[in-house]
Amino acid sequence: MLQFLRIAARNLITHQTRTLLIGGAVVAVTVILVFLLSFTAGIQNTILRNSTALASGHVNVAGFYKLSQTSSAPLVSGYKPILDLVKKNVPEAALFYTRIKGFGKVISDSHSVSLPMWGIDLKNEKDVIGHLQLAKKSTYIENYKTKEGESEVEGNLQDIEKPGNMAFFATHAKKLKVRVGDTVTISVPTTRNIYNTKDVRIAAVLADMGMMSSFTTFMNEHDMRELYQTPDDTTGQIMIMLKNPNDMPAVEERLRKVLTQAGHALMDKEEQPYWMKFDRVSGESWVGQRIDVTTWKDETAYTKWVMSLLGALTFVFTAVLLTIVVLGMVNTLWMAIRERTSEIGTLRAIGLQRRQVLIMFMLEALLLSVGSIVVGIGVGTLIVSLISAAHISVESEAFQMFVMSNVLEFKIDTGNLILTFSLVCFFLVLGSLFPSYRASKMKPVSAINHVN
Amino acid sequence: MNSIELNAVTKDYKLGKVVVPALKGVHMQVSSGEFTVIAGPSGSGKTTLLNLIGCMDTPTKGVVKVAGQETGKLKETELTDLRLHKIGFIFQSFNLISVLDVFDNVEFPLLLMKSLSKQERRERVLNYVEKVGLSGHLKHRPNELSGGQRQRVAIARALVTKPEIILADEPTANLDSKTGQTIIDLMKEINKTDQTTFLFSTHDHQIMEQARRVIRLQDGTVVS
Ligand SMILES: Nc1ncnc2c1ncn2[C@@H]1O[C@H](COP(=O)(O)OP(=O)(O)O)[C@@H](O)[C@H]1O
Ligand SMILES: [Mg+2]
């Protein structure tokens, strides 16, 4: 076997040009696959990070309260015993916190925008949103130029611990033509179809994080309670951060069971963010409280198209590229076999079995494949790391929508690398099976007299 | 004892609808330790005959017995095994493995046999390489050797498994007559010292005259 390997290696070296040609193609394809998969994983990672910072825990206990058949408010009434129950049953949690949900208008002197709003108690979730970055002033103040010695940013997210303060993202500040320190009016419709309003100060303008940040504003919890006249024992949702996000499905399932057993009415699972559920809930005939156990995946279901698109793109690319290299490999091997037909005949005469001829050529293909794929994975990882380290910012808004972030992010995942290796290797070996088999079936007498 | 026995052997080649009769009822016996030449003009069936004896092919009709086995009754893998263990081949165009050096070329059949240790293989290879006078060229690859040297490597490779029969199809055809003669001398010498059965074909009269026994083929039949 060792000698077969040596023969294979030496033949590959002898036919350098051919080896480099097909090897190079395999390297290129592997690099592209590594790139695509890291890109996809990076976006998935961004979505997870953004959604858990902005819109969702890993798992949430939310729900709707219906005062009448046609109403729907995203509330959990009497949440304190529920929170206790949840705390008792999720030992995997790193953090529990609650938020109030709202939807209203933010009005400045010149403009207004309608936005979903979170009423938060910053003290409870420093670990969740504490790391959000302030936006550079130049990104939201028209014609702004940073002066010498002046800070590029302004404001402080900390301030929303105090009532009367809010924070939102640069995209909103730009639209409303406001900056830190300005006052805006918040106007929300309450259950009785009356609009409640409150003036709040802008404490911080945060750096945009792609699509999700345009659906997010942070209010002080007290202000939200005041605007909606929410009672103390009511909250928007209980949010759970897990130590390991992979525990999500187990926790979700357990909570559904536990809450049902405790006598709570649960809503059916629906892969939608809460703000897409209003119409459906309003159309249902039940009244009172229903609990909805959701995950970050549900709350960001509107980003699914991105993953689906990327998945489809990766699939098509992979299929096309693999077809090309597999055909290349078949062709290369076929050329090698034609050239060495007489040698195959000789070896068969000496006493090499058919099976061993097959092994010999498969080994040659395998050696070439494994070598090239390993190089490809190395180069791909290097390229991806370099691009990643360069923190290339995404300027186009459409592209920001797509990558969910304002910088290009890649995630090199060992699982993905193994997947790439196995996939490319499998198909190349599969492809080399055919010419190798043909070689093994050649009659020694005719093979030995073959002239090239 | 007969090493080789052929009984009413015919071999037809089919070329599309045309049947080419290459051998037409050949009878022959070769005993152990003989040094025999198959002589005949080009197209007389020498190669076909050697291929049948060498278990590379099976007869259309008749019986070919090699080392006590009837080849027509063997499966492909058994024929291959028989070639590996009982037969050594020397080819007209040497047919060495181009990417392996002299030592590795000679060792190759021993690796396929899987019965010797590394040390035993080494001793065996060195012994035969010395016999063919190439001890100084162990690390050379075939393209670094002359035609005569290559044929010597091929002889060492054929002998290294200690086969019962060595078959050589026109082993001197690609060599000048002087080199050809040294190759024939080498084969004769090994035949004498090792008692290996040699059967080789040629259409060179000078070489025919040196053989103890000559089987003459013409148009697929033995004429004397
Ligand atoms: N593979 C083959 N297919 C068809 N005819 C063949 C084949 N091999 C040999 N022949 C024919 O069989 C006859 C004997 O050929 P061969 O055994 O090669 O003779 P020699 O080796 O004496 O020159 C010739 O007529 C040749 O054309
Ligand atoms: Mg011939």
XYZ file of C-alpha atoms and ligand atoms in Angstrom:
704
model
C 0.000 0.000 0.000
C 2.828 2.326 0.894
C 4.432 1.593 -2.451
C 1.136 2.348 -4.217
C 1.080 5.674 -2.440
C 4.637 6.341 -3.508
C 3.848 5.481 -7.116
C 0.799 7.730 -6.968
C 2.747 10.626 -5.487
C 5.574 10.285 -7.967
C 3.232 10.104 -10.905
C 1.540 13.263 -9.702
C 4.899 14.982 -9.439
C 6.012 13.704 -12.834
C 2.926 15.169 -14.490
C 3.356 18.497 -12.785
C 1.384 20.689 -15.147
C -1.626 18.439 -15.124
C -1.481 18.032 -11.354
C -1.180 21.765 -10.774
C -4.049 22.487 -13.152
C -6.606 20.214 -11.555
C -5.145 20.771 -8.080
C -5.457 24.515 -8.580
C -9.072 24.146 -9.637
C -9.838 22.109 -6.539
C -8.063 24.691 -4.368
C -10.097 27.498 -5.969
C -13.389 25.694 -5.461
C -12.526 24.895 -1.856
C -11.616 28.526 -1.195
C -14.942 29.697 -2.642
C -16.860 27.209 -0.532
C -15.001 28.186 2.627
C -15.746 31.817 1.816
C -19.448 31.231 1.178
C -19.967 29.104 4.254
C -18.071 31.528 6.504
C -20.075 34.383 5.057
C -23.346 32.579 5.739
C -22.233 31.601 9.230
C -21.132 35.193 9.826
C -24.550 36.545 8.901
C -26.267 33.926 11.015
C -24.016 34.961 13.859
C -24.818 38.639 13.298
C -28.523 37.898 13.273
C -28.230 35.997 16.538
C -26.171 38.728 18.142
C -28.307 41.598 16.898
C -31.578 39.923 17.626
C -30.556 39.029 21.142
C -29.260 42.552 21.715
C -32.211 44.317 20.187
C -35.346 42.271 20.008
C -35.306 38.996 21.798
C -33.850 36.715 24.433
C -32.745 33.289 23.338
C -36.142 32.262 24.633
C -38.999 34.586 25.552
C -42.151 34.165 27.537
C -44.462 36.703 25.937
C -48.107 36.778 25.100
C -51.194 38.818 24.324
C -53.909 40.200 26.524
C -57.333 40.687 24.969
C -59.690 42.997 26.749
C -62.325 42.416 24.096
C -62.645 40.070 21.154
C -61.256 42.566 18.674
C -58.379 43.960 20.713
C -54.846 42.687 21.190
C -52.142 43.992 23.487
C -48.662 42.415 23.664
C -48.654 41.950 27.407
C -48.139 39.383 30.095
C -50.377 40.262 32.998
C -49.611 38.878 36.448
C -46.105 38.109 35.268
C -44.349 37.847 38.629
C -45.393 34.279 39.510
C -44.685 33.332 35.908
C -41.180 34.789 36.179
C -40.611 32.776 39.361
C -41.810 29.628 37.644
C -39.563 30.307 34.660
C -36.551 30.994 36.869
C -37.100 27.736 38.702
C -37.309 25.740 35.501
C -34.468 27.144 33.423
C -31.183 26.362 35.150
C -29.432 26.880 31.801
C -30.142 30.599 31.940
C -27.439 33.218 32.291
C -29.881 36.104 32.697
C -33.604 36.842 33.105
C -35.017 40.287 32.344
C -38.263 41.862 31.248
C -39.235 44.510 28.735
C -42.373 46.445 27.926
C -43.434 46.458 24.286
C -44.875 49.374 22.444
C -45.458 50.869 19.060
C -45.835 54.545 18.459
C -44.741 57.724 16.790
C -41.563 59.587 17.521
C -42.139 63.214 16.571
C -39.463 65.859 16.104
C -39.861 69.508 15.117
C -39.824 68.655 11.458
C -40.612 64.950 11.049
C -42.126 61.885 12.593
C -41.577 58.140 12.309
C -43.564 55.164 13.577
C -41.431 52.678 15.455
C -41.591 49.642 17.700
C -40.339 50.570 21.157
C -38.882 48.713 24.070
C -39.313 49.917 27.638
C -36.238 48.638 29.400
C -34.664 48.731 32.805
C -31.041 49.201 31.805
C -29.763 48.032 35.192
C -31.097 44.539 34.448
C -29.618 44.230 31.018
C -26.248 45.901 30.966
C -24.835 42.653 29.590
C -27.397 42.674 26.798
C -27.198 46.169 25.342
C -24.353 47.696 27.323
C -21.933 47.017 24.496
C -23.930 48.824 21.802
C -21.831 51.534 20.237
C -22.634 55.195 19.899
C -22.968 56.439 16.340
C -20.447 58.878 14.956
C -22.021 62.289 14.788
C -21.135 62.548 11.139
C -23.427 59.615 10.372
C -26.606 61.407 11.428
C -25.946 65.139 11.604
C -26.086 66.761 8.192
C -22.827 68.262 6.941
C -21.175 67.563 10.260
C -17.375 67.708 10.411
C -15.563 66.617 13.556
C -13.453 69.494 14.839
C -9.918 69.088 16.122
C -9.827 67.565 19.621
C -13.559 66.963 19.673
C -15.135 63.567 20.311
C -16.609 61.802 17.303
C -19.609 60.717 19.336
C -22.001 62.275 21.835
C -24.385 61.141 24.560
C -24.466 58.212 26.902
C -26.643 55.138 26.788
C -26.441 54.986 30.616
C -28.786 57.939 30.795
C -31.827 55.909 29.825
C -31.699 54.447 33.324
C -33.385 57.713 34.238
C -36.996 58.338 33.178
C -37.462 60.918 30.477
C -34.606 59.611 28.344
C -34.537 57.472 25.259
C -32.046 56.067 22.753
C -32.377 55.012 19.165
C -30.259 54.446 16.097
C -28.507 56.800 13.724
C -30.924 56.008 10.917
C -33.799 57.430 13.025
C -31.835 60.442 14.204
C -31.017 61.282 10.624
C -34.616 60.995 9.482
C -35.927 63.075 12.356
C -33.049 65.557 12.059
C -32.295 65.358 15.768
C -29.213 64.774 17.886
C -28.329 64.010 21.487
C -29.917 66.449 23.886
C -32.887 67.234 21.614
C -36.360 66.510 22.839
C -38.856 64.455 20.879
C -42.498 63.663 21.543
C -43.611 60.069 21.846
C -47.215 59.374 20.921
C -48.811 55.977 21.441
C -52.369 54.723 20.948
C -53.746 53.111 24.097
C -56.377 50.441 24.377
C -59.125 53.015 24.547
C -58.050 54.550 21.227
C -56.770 57.617 22.959
C -53.279 58.847 22.099
C -51.028 59.362 25.077
C -47.954 61.515 24.603
C -44.772 62.259 26.468
C -41.711 64.391 25.748
C -38.403 62.662 26.178
C -34.780 63.635 25.727
C -32.495 61.804 23.332
C -29.757 60.395 25.541
C -27.838 58.471 22.935
C -27.760 57.810 19.213
C -26.506 54.300 18.503
C -24.502 53.059 15.551
C -26.676 51.287 12.988
C -26.575 47.505 13.013
C -28.333 46.769 9.766
C -31.946 45.935 9.183
C -32.850 45.084 12.736
C -31.784 48.385 14.232
C -34.292 50.267 12.116
C -37.044 48.439 14.013
C -35.738 49.275 17.459
C -35.943 52.134 19.969
C -35.048 51.979 23.628
C -37.275 53.830 26.118
C -37.118 53.941 29.871
C -39.467 51.351 31.339
C -41.237 53.893 33.586
C -41.997 56.162 30.657
C -43.514 53.257 28.779
C -45.603 52.190 31.749
C -46.813 55.761 32.028
C -47.639 56.045 28.333
C -49.543 52.774 28.276
C -50.731 52.970 31.871
C -49.389 49.509 32.413
C -50.011 48.095 35.868
C -47.047 46.991 37.982
C -47.819 43.296 37.730
C -47.815 43.450 33.939
C -44.880 43.367 31.547
C -44.281 42.937 27.822
C -42.233 39.809 27.940
C -39.879 37.795 30.081
C -36.588 37.289 28.267
C -34.072 34.551 28.930
C -30.417 34.562 27.914
C -28.902 31.109 27.941
C -25.333 30.246 28.786
C -25.323 28.052 25.699
C -27.686 29.116 22.873
C -27.828 25.496 21.713
C -30.022 24.679 24.715
C -32.754 26.799 23.137
C -35.033 24.034 21.774
C -34.940 22.068 25.035
C -35.721 25.137 27.133
C -38.532 26.186 24.812
C -40.149 22.789 24.994
C -39.800 22.564 28.771
C -41.327 26.002 29.287
C -44.323 25.140 27.140
C -44.932 22.054 29.221
C -44.384 23.722 32.589
C -46.559 26.726 31.767
C -49.379 24.536 30.457
C -49.208 22.404 33.585
C -49.400 25.555 35.716
C -52.730 26.309 34.059
C -51.737 28.997 31.562
C -53.338 29.119 28.143
C -50.615 28.980 25.498
C -50.663 30.333 21.967
C -49.733 28.020 19.103
C -46.166 28.198 17.890
C -45.852 30.610 14.984
C -42.545 31.591 13.417
C -43.180 35.329 13.453
C -42.026 38.319 15.439
C -44.679 39.531 17.872
C -45.483 42.621 15.824
C -46.640 40.457 12.947
C -49.112 38.629 15.190
C -51.446 41.530 16.068
C -53.875 41.011 13.200
C -54.195 37.310 13.758
C -54.706 37.723 17.506
C -57.275 40.474 16.964
C -59.191 38.151 14.689
C -59.394 35.361 17.245
C -62.391 35.111 19.539
C -60.739 34.389 22.876
C -60.389 37.060 25.553
C -58.032 37.441 28.525
C -54.403 36.382 28.745
C -52.553 33.926 26.558
C -48.868 33.114 26.906
C -46.595 32.837 23.888
C -43.256 31.065 24.238
C -40.979 32.298 21.451
C -37.311 32.108 20.478
C -34.934 34.531 18.836
C -35.489 32.612 15.621
C -39.219 33.340 15.717
C -38.656 36.991 16.563
C -36.309 37.357 13.595
C -38.271 35.152 11.217
C -38.443 38.059 8.770
C -34.702 37.597 8.208
C -35.229 34.009 7.137
C -35.252 34.987 3.483
C -31.641 36.057 3.840
C -30.600 32.682 5.125
C -32.746 30.893 2.557
C -31.306 32.973 -0.245
C -27.774 32.386 0.950
C -28.495 28.714 1.402
C -29.853 28.442 -2.139
C -26.965 30.465 -3.532
C -24.427 28.318 -1.740
C -26.164 25.191 -2.952
C -26.207 26.278 -6.589
C -22.605 27.465 -6.451
C -21.511 24.271 -4.770
C -23.332 22.100 -7.270
C -21.915 23.939 -10.289
C -18.374 24.159 -8.942
C -18.340 20.563 -7.813
C -19.580 19.403 -11.189
C -16.766 21.297 -12.866
C -13.990 19.945 -10.671
C -15.365 16.432 -10.690
C -15.431 16.454 -14.492
C -11.927 17.905 -14.437
C -10.779 15.155 -12.126
C -12.377 12.438 -14.253
C -10.709 13.870 -17.328
C -7.312 14.191 -15.670
C -7.432 10.680 -14.333
C -8.587 9.396 -17.667
C -5.597 11.018 -19.333
C -3.275 9.490 -16.748
C -4.806 6.079 -17.323
C -4.512 6.317 -21.103
C -0.889 7.322 -20.777
C -0.116 4.491 -18.418
C -2.217 1.807 -20.098
C 0.828 -0.197 -21.038
C 2.121 0.114 -17.476
C -1.203 -1.114 -16.149
C -0.891 -4.107 -18.465
C 2.628 -4.783 -17.219
C 1.576 -4.606 -13.595
C -1.357 -6.919 -14.263
C 1.046 -9.369 -15.945
C 3.372 -9.266 -12.967
C 0.471 -10.144 -10.690
C -1.415 -7.014 -9.732
C -5.102 -7.802 -9.161
C -7.885 -5.767 -10.756
C -8.912 -4.528 -7.344
C -5.386 -3.253 -6.784
C -5.382 -1.334 -10.069
C -8.566 0.354 -8.905
C -6.983 1.147 -5.550
C -3.859 2.502 -7.222
C -5.718 5.075 -9.279
C -8.191 5.930 -6.550
C -5.239 6.551 -4.296
C -3.753 8.898 -6.843
C -7.020 10.805 -7.079
C -7.419 10.809 -3.318
C -3.921 12.105 -2.769
C -4.457 14.891 -5.255
C -7.873 15.714 -3.800
C -6.877 15.691 -0.146
C -3.752 17.722 -0.847
C -5.630 20.349 -2.833
C -8.562 20.554 -0.431
C -6.263 21.002 2.552
C -4.436 23.791 0.736
C -7.806 25.262 -0.290
C -9.095 25.243 3.265
C -5.868 26.831 4.477
C -5.958 29.566 1.854
C -9.715 30.086 2.276
C -9.396 30.420 6.038
C -6.538 32.849 5.620
C -8.433 35.012 3.113
C -11.563 35.025 5.238
C -9.549 35.891 8.359
C -7.848 38.748 6.539
C -11.102 40.183 5.221
C -12.636 39.742 8.643
C -9.734 41.480 10.360
C -9.938 44.363 7.896
C -13.424 45.229 9.257
C -14.636 46.225 5.836
C -17.617 48.454 6.289
C -20.736 47.996 4.247
C -21.849 51.312 2.770
C -24.727 50.273 0.543
C -27.986 50.249 2.483
C -29.365 47.399 0.421
C -26.344 45.334 1.216
C -26.616 46.311 4.885
C -30.143 44.964 4.825
C -28.750 41.753 3.463
C -25.844 41.228 5.843
C -27.747 42.680 8.838
C -24.719 44.634 9.827
C -22.605 47.608 8.873
C -19.405 45.576 8.654
C -18.672 42.406 6.746
C -18.596 39.605 9.224
C -17.368 36.062 8.683
C -17.406 33.146 11.015
C -14.944 30.337 10.454
C -16.661 27.313 11.807
C -14.780 24.035 12.240
C -17.931 22.135 11.389
C -18.187 24.021 8.112
C -14.556 23.321 7.285
C -15.073 19.630 7.911
C -18.225 19.776 5.813
C -16.339 21.443 2.955
C -13.563 18.894 3.159
C -15.903 15.920 3.209
C -18.141 17.244 0.471
C -15.409 18.067 -2.038
C -13.440 14.938 -1.186
C -16.482 12.695 -1.470
C -17.465 13.924 -4.902
C -13.924 13.873 -6.262
C -13.403 10.324 -5.080
C -16.800 9.376 -6.446
C -15.835 10.889 -9.782
C -12.492 9.102 -9.876
C -14.222 5.792 -9.272
C -15.396 5.603 -12.871
C -12.089 5.945 -14.739
C -10.318 3.832 -12.123
C -12.881 1.108 -12.568
C -12.444 1.228 -16.334
C -8.696 0.930 -15.837
C -9.101 -2.097 -13.629
C -11.325 -3.780 -16.227
C -8.797 -3.491 -19.031
C -7.532 -6.780 -20.402
C -3.855 -7.155 -19.532
C -2.953 -8.511 -22.987
C -4.363 -5.580 -24.870
C -3.296 -3.025 -22.263
C 0.325 -4.079 -22.347
C 0.579 -3.543 -26.096
C -1.130 -0.196 -25.993
C 0.932 2.542 -27.579
C 0.318 6.173 -26.778
C 7.975 -33.330 -14.811
C 6.217 -31.023 -17.231
C 6.109 -27.355 -16.355
C 3.989 -26.553 -19.345
C 1.587 -28.729 -21.270
C -0.536 -27.724 -24.261
C -3.126 -30.015 -25.792
C -4.916 -29.231 -29.038
C -4.848 -25.530 -28.245
C -6.564 -23.131 -30.611
C -6.895 -19.416 -30.206
C -9.131 -17.272 -32.353
C -9.262 -13.479 -32.259
C -12.503 -11.853 -33.208
C -12.180 -8.617 -35.110
C -15.761 -7.572 -35.498
C -17.247 -10.311 -37.675
C -13.913 -11.653 -38.851
C -12.365 -14.523 -36.924
C -8.550 -14.596 -37.019
C -7.187 -18.016 -36.088
C -3.857 -17.296 -34.373
C -3.197 -20.833 -33.079
C -4.609 -23.914 -34.791
C -4.296 -26.949 -32.539
C -0.968 -26.685 -30.794
C 0.496 -29.624 -28.856
C 3.596 -29.119 -26.803
C 5.317 -29.941 -23.540
C 8.105 -28.174 -21.736
C 9.792 -29.877 -18.799
C 11.183 -28.255 -15.702
C 14.545 -26.598 -16.123
C 14.451 -26.533 -19.928
C 15.778 -23.635 -21.979
C 13.478 -23.487 -24.958
C 13.096 -21.127 -27.881
C 9.890 -20.573 -29.784
C 10.899 -19.575 -33.252
C 8.853 -18.383 -36.144
C 8.278 -15.457 -38.440
C 6.285 -12.452 -37.461
C 2.568 -13.258 -37.236
C 3.150 -16.960 -36.687
C 1.554 -16.889 -33.249
C 4.514 -16.670 -30.855
C 3.098 -13.881 -28.735
C -0.301 -15.514 -28.633
C 1.263 -18.764 -27.462
C 3.291 -17.064 -24.734
C 0.240 -15.121 -23.572
C -1.674 -18.368 -23.143
C 1.166 -19.979 -21.249
C 1.626 -16.810 -19.220
C -2.016 -16.943 -18.051
C -2.625 -13.555 -19.635
C -5.279 -15.095 -21.824
C -7.153 -18.388 -22.071
C -7.486 -20.642 -25.110
C -10.517 -20.754 -27.372
C -10.292 -24.538 -27.418
C -7.958 -27.104 -25.926
C -6.099 -27.331 -22.650
C -3.246 -25.201 -21.339
C -1.650 -26.545 -18.168
C 0.817 -24.363 -16.312
C 2.453 -25.461 -13.053
C -0.112 -28.244 -12.835
C -3.156 -25.952 -13.248
C -5.548 -25.857 -16.178
C -5.766 -22.144 -16.981
C -9.116 -22.303 -18.802
C -10.789 -23.303 -15.554
C -9.408 -20.495 -13.426
C -11.025 -17.232 -12.480
C -9.414 -13.892 -13.252
C -8.071 -13.490 -9.706
C -6.664 -17.017 -9.711
C -4.958 -16.428 -13.049
C -3.430 -13.256 -11.612
C -2.216 -15.160 -8.573
C -0.702 -17.809 -10.777
C 1.165 -15.129 -12.730
C 2.430 -13.590 -9.525
C 3.696 -16.781 -7.933
C 4.655 -19.124 -10.763
C 5.574 -17.008 -13.766
C 8.127 -14.352 -14.484
C 7.764 -12.097 -17.505
C 10.407 -10.417 -19.621
C 8.997 -8.111 -22.262
C 10.274 -6.914 -25.562
C 10.146 -3.269 -24.482
C 11.297 -3.886 -20.898
C 8.133 -2.435 -19.323
C 9.548 -1.110 -16.088
C 7.635 1.240 -13.819
C 9.054 4.584 -14.820
C 8.633 6.347 -11.469
C 10.400 3.630 -9.463
C 14.163 3.098 -9.244
C 15.934 -0.191 -9.921
C 15.567 -1.490 -6.379
C 11.859 -0.644 -6.165
C 11.118 -2.098 -9.596
C 12.684 -5.402 -8.668
C 11.062 -5.414 -5.240
C 7.544 -4.694 -6.546
C 6.385 -8.305 -7.162
C 7.646 -9.277 -3.719
C 5.446 -6.600 -2.177
C 2.478 -8.084 -4.018
C 3.325 -11.551 -2.646
C 3.237 -10.226 0.907
C 5.101 -13.288 2.196
C 8.521 -11.847 2.948
C 9.729 -9.495 5.637
C 11.359 -6.234 4.707
C 14.788 -7.627 5.467
C 14.187 -10.798 3.425
C 12.938 -8.734 0.522
C 15.982 -6.552 0.642
C 18.380 -9.485 0.601
C 16.493 -11.132 -2.235
C 16.428 -7.970 -4.349
C 20.117 -7.199 -3.802
C 20.990 -10.776 -4.671
C 19.210 -10.658 -8.033
C 20.332 -7.163 -8.888
C 23.862 -8.374 -8.351
C 23.221 -11.411 -10.539
C 22.265 -9.147 -13.432
C 25.256 -6.937 -12.697
C 23.477 -3.727 -11.696
C 24.502 -3.375 -8.049
C 25.922 0.015 -8.828
C 22.624 1.317 -10.236
C 20.155 0.607 -7.415
C 18.952 4.200 -7.181
C 18.660 4.810 -10.922
C 15.316 5.206 -12.576
C 14.646 3.380 -15.872
C 15.143 6.483 -18.018
C 18.664 6.783 -16.620
C 19.589 3.320 -17.885
C 20.523 1.939 -21.300
C 18.277 -0.583 -23.084
C 20.460 -3.482 -22.083
C 20.516 -2.356 -18.464
C 16.750 -2.014 -18.456
C 16.321 -5.512 -19.757
C 18.601 -6.720 -16.972
C 16.365 -5.011 -14.426
C 13.405 -6.742 -16.043
C 15.183 -10.085 -15.749
C 15.911 -9.472 -12.063
C 12.253 -8.523 -11.548
C 11.112 -11.694 -13.301
C 13.443 -13.869 -11.241
C 12.992 -12.283 -7.842
C 9.838 -14.230 -6.972
C 11.646 -17.503 -7.817
C 9.007 -18.492 -10.379
C 8.808 -21.904 -12.003
C 8.747 -20.467 -15.481
C 10.252 -17.409 -17.105
C 8.544 -16.255 -20.276
C 10.235 -13.798 -22.573
C 8.606 -12.495 -25.728
C 11.376 -11.440 -28.095
C 13.520 -10.079 -25.239
C 16.308 -8.984 -27.578
C 14.213 -7.387 -30.312
C 14.792 -3.873 -29.008
C 18.507 -4.344 -28.367
C 21.547 -4.302 -30.626
C 22.911 -7.748 -31.367
C 25.851 -7.479 -28.991
C 23.728 -6.416 -26.043
C 21.125 -8.992 -27.074
C 23.776 -11.671 -26.871
C 24.800 -10.685 -23.328
C 21.147 -10.861 -22.273
C 20.810 -14.360 -23.769
C 24.037 -15.380 -22.046
C 22.704 -14.101 -18.744
C 19.475 -16.068 -19.180
C 21.395 -19.204 -20.071
C 23.598 -18.834 -17.041
C 20.675 -18.400 -14.677
C 18.980 -21.381 -16.297
C 22.053 -23.435 -15.523
C 22.580 -22.262 -11.949
C 18.927 -21.955 -10.782
C 17.269 -24.639 -12.929
C 14.539 -22.146 -13.857
C 12.481 -23.056 -16.917
C 13.046 -20.524 -19.678
C 10.746 -20.187 -22.651
C 11.339 -17.348 -25.029
C 10.419 -16.352 -28.517
C 12.582 -14.890 -31.214
C 12.829 -14.583 -34.953
C 16.587 -14.051 -34.790
C 18.392 -17.039 -36.341
C 21.610 -16.399 -34.486
C 19.821 -16.760 -31.182
C 17.795 -19.793 -32.294
C 20.969 -21.676 -33.003
C 22.099 -21.371 -29.396
C 19.063 -22.996 -27.828
C 19.021 -26.619 -26.749
C 15.471 -26.977 -27.929
C 13.622 -25.013 -30.619
C 9.881 -25.167 -31.188
C 9.111 -23.819 -34.634
C 5.799 -22.126 -35.259
C 4.285 -21.325 -38.614
C 0.798 -19.977 -39.260
C -0.340 -21.010 -35.812
C 0.880 -24.565 -35.884
C 4.016 -26.263 -34.566
C 6.083 -27.396 -37.528
C 8.951 -29.062 -35.698
N -5.454 -8.866 -30.298
C -5.513 -9.374 -31.536
N -6.615 -9.229 -32.281
C -6.700 -9.739 -33.507
N -5.736 -10.442 -34.083
C -4.595 -10.639 -33.420
C -4.422 -10.103 -32.103
N -3.191 -10.464 -31.671
C -2.641 -11.182 -32.689
N -3.465 -11.279 -33.719
C -3.213 -12.017 -34.944
O -2.860 -13.348 -34.611
C -1.782 -13.777 -35.392
C -0.602 -14.150 -34.512
O -0.102 -13.003 -33.903
P 1.084 -12.996 -32.841
O 0.777 -14.037 -31.811
O 1.252 -11.625 -32.336
O 2.302 -13.405 -33.699
P 3.850 -13.136 -33.452
O 4.037 -12.773 -32.027
O 4.485 -14.415 -33.850
O 4.206 -12.035 -34.368
C -1.450 -12.658 -36.344
O -2.101 -12.899 -37.574
C -2.014 -11.453 -35.697
O -2.438 -10.497 -36.650
Mg 4.995 -11.123 -31.197
